PDB file of C-alpha atoms in Angstrom:
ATOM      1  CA  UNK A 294      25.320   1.283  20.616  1.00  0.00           C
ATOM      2  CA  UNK A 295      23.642   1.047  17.432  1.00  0.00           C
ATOM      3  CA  UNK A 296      20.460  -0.364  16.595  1.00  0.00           C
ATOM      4  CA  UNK A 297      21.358  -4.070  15.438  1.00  0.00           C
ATOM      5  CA  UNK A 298      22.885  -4.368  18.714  1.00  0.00           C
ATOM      6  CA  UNK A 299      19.823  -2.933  20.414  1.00  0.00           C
ATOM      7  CA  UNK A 300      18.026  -5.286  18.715  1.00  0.00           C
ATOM      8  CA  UNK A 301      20.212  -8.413  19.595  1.00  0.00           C
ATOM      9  CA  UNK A 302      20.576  -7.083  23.489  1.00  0.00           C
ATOM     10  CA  UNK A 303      16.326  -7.265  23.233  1.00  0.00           C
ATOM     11  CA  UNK A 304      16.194 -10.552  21.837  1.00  0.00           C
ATOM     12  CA  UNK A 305      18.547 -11.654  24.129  1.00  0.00           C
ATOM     13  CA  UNK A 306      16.780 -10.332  27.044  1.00  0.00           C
ATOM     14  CA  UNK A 307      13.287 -12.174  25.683  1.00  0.00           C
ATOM     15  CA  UNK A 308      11.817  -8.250  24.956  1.00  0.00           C
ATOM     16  CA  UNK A 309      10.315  -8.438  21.504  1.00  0.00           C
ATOM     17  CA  UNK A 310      11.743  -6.905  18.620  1.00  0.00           C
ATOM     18  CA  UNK A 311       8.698  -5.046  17.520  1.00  0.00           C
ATOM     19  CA  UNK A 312       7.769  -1.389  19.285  1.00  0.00           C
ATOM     20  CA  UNK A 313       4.385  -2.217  22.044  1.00  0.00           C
ATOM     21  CA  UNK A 314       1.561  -0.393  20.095  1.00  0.00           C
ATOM     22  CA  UNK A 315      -0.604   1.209  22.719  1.00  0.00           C
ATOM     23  CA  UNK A 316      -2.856   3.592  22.122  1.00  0.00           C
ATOM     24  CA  UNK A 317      -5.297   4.240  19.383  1.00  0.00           C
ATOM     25  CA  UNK A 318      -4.523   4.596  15.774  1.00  0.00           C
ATOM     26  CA  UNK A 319      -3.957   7.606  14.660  1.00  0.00           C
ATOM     27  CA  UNK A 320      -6.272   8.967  12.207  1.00  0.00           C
ATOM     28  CA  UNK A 321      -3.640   9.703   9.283  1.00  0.00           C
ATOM     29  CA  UNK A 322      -2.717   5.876   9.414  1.00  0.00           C
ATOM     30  CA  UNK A 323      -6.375   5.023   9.387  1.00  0.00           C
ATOM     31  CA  UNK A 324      -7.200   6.910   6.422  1.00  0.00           C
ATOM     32  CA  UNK A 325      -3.731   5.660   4.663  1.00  0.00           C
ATOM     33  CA  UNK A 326      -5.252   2.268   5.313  1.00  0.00           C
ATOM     34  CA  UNK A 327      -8.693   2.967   3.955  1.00  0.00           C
ATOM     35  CA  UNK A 328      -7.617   4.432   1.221  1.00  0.00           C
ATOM     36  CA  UNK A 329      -4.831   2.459   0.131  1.00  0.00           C
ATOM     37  CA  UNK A 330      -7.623  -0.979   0.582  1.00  0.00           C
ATOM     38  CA  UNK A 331     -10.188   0.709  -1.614  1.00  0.00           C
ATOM     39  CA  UNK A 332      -7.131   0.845  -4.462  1.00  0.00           C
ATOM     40  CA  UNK A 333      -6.560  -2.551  -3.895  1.00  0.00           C
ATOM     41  CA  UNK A 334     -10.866  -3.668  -4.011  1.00  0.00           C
ATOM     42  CA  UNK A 335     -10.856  -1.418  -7.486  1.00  0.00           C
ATOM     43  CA  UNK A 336      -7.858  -3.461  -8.925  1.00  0.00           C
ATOM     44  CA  UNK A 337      -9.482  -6.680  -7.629  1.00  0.00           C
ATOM     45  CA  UNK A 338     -12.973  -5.624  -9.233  1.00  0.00           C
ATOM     46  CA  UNK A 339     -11.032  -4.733 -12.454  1.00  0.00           C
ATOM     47  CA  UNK A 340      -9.255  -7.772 -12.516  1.00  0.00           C
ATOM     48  CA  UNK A 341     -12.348  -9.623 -11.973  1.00  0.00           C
ATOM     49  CA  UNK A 342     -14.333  -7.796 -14.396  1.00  0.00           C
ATOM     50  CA  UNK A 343     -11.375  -8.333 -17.383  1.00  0.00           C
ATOM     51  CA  UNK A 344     -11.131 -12.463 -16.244  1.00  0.00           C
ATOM     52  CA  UNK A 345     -15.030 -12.820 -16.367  1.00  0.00           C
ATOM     53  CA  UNK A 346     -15.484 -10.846 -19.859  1.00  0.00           C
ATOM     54  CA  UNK A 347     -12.623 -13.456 -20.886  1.00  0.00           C
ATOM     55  CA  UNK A 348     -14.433 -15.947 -19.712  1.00  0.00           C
ATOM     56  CA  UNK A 349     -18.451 -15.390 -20.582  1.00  0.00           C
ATOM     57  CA  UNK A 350     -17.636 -11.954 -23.190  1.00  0.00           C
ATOM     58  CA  UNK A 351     -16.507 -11.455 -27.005  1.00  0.00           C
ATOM     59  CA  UNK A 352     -13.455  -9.689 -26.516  1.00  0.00           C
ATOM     60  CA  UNK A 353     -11.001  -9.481 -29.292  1.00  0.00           C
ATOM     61  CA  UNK A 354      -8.772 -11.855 -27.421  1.00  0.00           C
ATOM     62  CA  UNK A 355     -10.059 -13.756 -24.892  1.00  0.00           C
ATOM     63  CA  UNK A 356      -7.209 -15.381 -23.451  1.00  0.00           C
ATOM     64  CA  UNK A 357      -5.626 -12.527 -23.409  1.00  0.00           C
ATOM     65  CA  UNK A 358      -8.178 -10.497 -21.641  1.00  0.00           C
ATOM     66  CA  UNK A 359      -8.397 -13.636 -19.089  1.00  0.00           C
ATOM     67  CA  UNK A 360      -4.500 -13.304 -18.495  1.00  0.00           C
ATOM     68  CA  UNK A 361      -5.066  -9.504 -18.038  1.00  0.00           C
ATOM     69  CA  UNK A 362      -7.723 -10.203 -15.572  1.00  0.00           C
ATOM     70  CA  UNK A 363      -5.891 -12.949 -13.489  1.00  0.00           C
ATOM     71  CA  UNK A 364      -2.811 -10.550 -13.907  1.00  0.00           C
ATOM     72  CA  UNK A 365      -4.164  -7.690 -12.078  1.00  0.00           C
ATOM     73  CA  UNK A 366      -5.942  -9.724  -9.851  1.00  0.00           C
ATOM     74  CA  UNK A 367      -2.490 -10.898  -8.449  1.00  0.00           C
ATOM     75  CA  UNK A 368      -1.570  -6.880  -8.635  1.00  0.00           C
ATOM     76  CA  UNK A 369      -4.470  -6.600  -6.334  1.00  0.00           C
ATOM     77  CA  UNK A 370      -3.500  -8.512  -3.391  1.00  0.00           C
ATOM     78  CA  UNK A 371      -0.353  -6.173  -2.921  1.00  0.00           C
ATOM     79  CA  UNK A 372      -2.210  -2.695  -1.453  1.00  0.00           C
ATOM     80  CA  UNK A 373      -4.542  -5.098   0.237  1.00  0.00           C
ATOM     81  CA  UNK A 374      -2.348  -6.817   2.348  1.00  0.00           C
ATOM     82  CA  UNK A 375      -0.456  -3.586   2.674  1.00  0.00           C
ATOM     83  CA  UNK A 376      -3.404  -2.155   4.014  1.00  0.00           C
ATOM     84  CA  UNK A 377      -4.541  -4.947   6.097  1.00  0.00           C
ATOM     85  CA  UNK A 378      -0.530  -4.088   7.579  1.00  0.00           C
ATOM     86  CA  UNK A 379      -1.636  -0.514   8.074  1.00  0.00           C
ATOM     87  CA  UNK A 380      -4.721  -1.094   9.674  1.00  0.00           C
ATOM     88  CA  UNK A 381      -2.759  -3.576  12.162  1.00  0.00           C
ATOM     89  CA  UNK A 382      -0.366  -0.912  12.283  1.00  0.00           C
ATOM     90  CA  UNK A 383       2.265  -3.293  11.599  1.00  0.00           C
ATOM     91  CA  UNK A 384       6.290  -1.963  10.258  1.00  0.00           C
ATOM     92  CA  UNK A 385       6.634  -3.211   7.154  1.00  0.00           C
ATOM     93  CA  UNK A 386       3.005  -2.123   5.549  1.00  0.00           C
ATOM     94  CA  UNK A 387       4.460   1.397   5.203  1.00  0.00           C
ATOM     95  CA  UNK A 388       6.972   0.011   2.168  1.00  0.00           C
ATOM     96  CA  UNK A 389       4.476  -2.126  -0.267  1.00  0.00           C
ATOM     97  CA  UNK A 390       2.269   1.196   0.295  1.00  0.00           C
ATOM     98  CA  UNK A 391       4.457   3.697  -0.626  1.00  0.00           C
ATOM     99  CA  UNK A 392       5.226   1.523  -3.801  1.00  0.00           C
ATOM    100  CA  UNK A 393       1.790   0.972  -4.605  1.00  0.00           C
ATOM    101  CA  UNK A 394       1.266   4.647  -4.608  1.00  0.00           C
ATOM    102  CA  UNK A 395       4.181   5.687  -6.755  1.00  0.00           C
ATOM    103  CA  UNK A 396       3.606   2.975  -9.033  1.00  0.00           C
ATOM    104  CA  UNK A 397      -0.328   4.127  -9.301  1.00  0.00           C
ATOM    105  CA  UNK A 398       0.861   7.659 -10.447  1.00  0.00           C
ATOM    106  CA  UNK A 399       2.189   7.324 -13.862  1.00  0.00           C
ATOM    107  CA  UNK A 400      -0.883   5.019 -14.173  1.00  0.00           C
ATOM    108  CA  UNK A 401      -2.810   7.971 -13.472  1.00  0.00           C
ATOM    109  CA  UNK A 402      -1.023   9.995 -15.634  1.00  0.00           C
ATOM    110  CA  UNK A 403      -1.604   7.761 -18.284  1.00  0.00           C
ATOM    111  CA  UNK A 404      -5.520   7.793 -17.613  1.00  0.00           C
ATOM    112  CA  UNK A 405      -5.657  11.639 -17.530  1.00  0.00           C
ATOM    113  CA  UNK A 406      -4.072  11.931 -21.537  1.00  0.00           C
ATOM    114  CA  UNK A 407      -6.426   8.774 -22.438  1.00  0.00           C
ATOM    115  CA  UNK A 408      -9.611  11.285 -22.582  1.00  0.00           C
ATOM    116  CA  UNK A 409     -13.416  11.088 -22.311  1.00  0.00           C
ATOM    117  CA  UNK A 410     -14.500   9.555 -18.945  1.00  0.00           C
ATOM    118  CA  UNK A 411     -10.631   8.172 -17.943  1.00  0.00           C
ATOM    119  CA  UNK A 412      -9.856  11.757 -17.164  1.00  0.00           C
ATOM    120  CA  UNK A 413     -11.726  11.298 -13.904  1.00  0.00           C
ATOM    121  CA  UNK A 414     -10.578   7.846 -13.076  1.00  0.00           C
ATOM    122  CA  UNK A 415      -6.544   9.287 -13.559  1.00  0.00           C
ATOM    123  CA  UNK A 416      -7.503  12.536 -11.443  1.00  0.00           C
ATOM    124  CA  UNK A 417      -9.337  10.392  -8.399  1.00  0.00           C
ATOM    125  CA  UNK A 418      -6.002   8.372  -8.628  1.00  0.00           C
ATOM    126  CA  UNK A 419      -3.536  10.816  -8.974  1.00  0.00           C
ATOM    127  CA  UNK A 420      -5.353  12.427  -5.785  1.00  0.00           C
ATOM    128  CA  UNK A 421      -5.541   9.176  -3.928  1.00  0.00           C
ATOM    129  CA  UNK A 422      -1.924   8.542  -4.542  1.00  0.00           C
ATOM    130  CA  UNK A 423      -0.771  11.956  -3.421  1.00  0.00           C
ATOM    131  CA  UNK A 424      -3.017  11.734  -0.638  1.00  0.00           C
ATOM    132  CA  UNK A 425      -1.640   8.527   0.845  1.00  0.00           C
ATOM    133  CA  UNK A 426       1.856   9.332   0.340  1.00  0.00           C
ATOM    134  CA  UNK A 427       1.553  12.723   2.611  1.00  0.00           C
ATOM    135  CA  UNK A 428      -0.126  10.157   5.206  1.00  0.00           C
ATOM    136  CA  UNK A 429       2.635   7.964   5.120  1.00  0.00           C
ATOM    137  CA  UNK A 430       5.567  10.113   5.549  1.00  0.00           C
ATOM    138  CA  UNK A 431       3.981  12.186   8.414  1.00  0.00           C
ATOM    139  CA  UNK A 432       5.542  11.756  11.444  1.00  0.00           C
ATOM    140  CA  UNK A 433       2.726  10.442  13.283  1.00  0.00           C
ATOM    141  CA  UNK A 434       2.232   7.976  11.133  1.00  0.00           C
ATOM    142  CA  UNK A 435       5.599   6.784  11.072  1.00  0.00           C
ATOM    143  CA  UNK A 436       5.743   6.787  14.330  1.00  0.00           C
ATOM    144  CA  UNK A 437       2.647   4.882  15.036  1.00  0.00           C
ATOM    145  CA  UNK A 438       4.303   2.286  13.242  1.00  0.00           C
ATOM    146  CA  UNK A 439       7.111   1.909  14.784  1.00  0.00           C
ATOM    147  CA  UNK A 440       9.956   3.764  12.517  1.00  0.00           C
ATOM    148  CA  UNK A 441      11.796   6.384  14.038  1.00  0.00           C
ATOM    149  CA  UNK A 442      14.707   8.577  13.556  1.00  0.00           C
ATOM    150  CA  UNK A 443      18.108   6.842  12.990  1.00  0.00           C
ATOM    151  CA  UNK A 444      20.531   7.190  15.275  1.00  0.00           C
ATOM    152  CA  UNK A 445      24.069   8.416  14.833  1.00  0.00           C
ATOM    153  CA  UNK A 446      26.466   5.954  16.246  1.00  0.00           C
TER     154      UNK A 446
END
């Protein structure tokens, strides 16, 4: 039987779809949560901090530093509500967190060959990154949430 018509015979029967989470959290999805939120509050505080030096600042360009800030702002809410999924330990979180982790690594390769004090802010992301992408593809983690092995038909 494969899994759609798992799914379909638990519908059917008035089970829900999703796994029952019992249990506590386990401690790799907790920090994958943490950490993946605190990427998403520094994006939001950048964002904030490029829209309101648009708005009050001299920058060379204000509207575009405004666009910049209201761009990254909407950047922001991705790895927050992915974490927010985490936390809740909720199936689909796992997905807009990996991608918000491979997307921040090339931006943290760009910070480390910008110089001075971006070198730091490119390493604690690189790190970060890394670090949240072991959490996610350990077993335990994928488990608590829900995705297993497939099955072979």
């Amino acid at each position: 039987m494969s899994s759609q018509q798992k799914q379909s015979a638990r519908r059917s029967a008035g089970t829900p779809a999703a796994p029952e989470q019992s249990g506590s959290r386990p401690a790799r999805l907790t920090a994958a949560a943490a950490l993946t939120a605190v990427e998403g509050l520094a994006l939001a505080a950048l964002g904030a901090y490029m829209l309101i030096d648009g708005l009050t600042g001299s920058p060379d360009s204000p509207q575009q530093a405004e666009m910049g800030g209201l761009t990254v702002l909407a950047l922001a809410v991705l790895p927050l509500v992915a974490a927010r999924g985490l936390w809740l330990r909720r199936r689909w979180s796992r997905g807009p967190s990996l991608i918000t982790q491979i997307v921040a690594l090339p931006v943290a390769w760009t910070l480390v060959h910008g110089g001075g004090a971006l070198v730091a802010g490119g390493v604690v992301l690189a790190v970060a990154a890394l670090v949240v992408l072991v959490l996610l593809v350990n077993p335990t983690a994928t488990e608590a949430l829900g995705i297993g092995p497939r099955e072979n038909p």
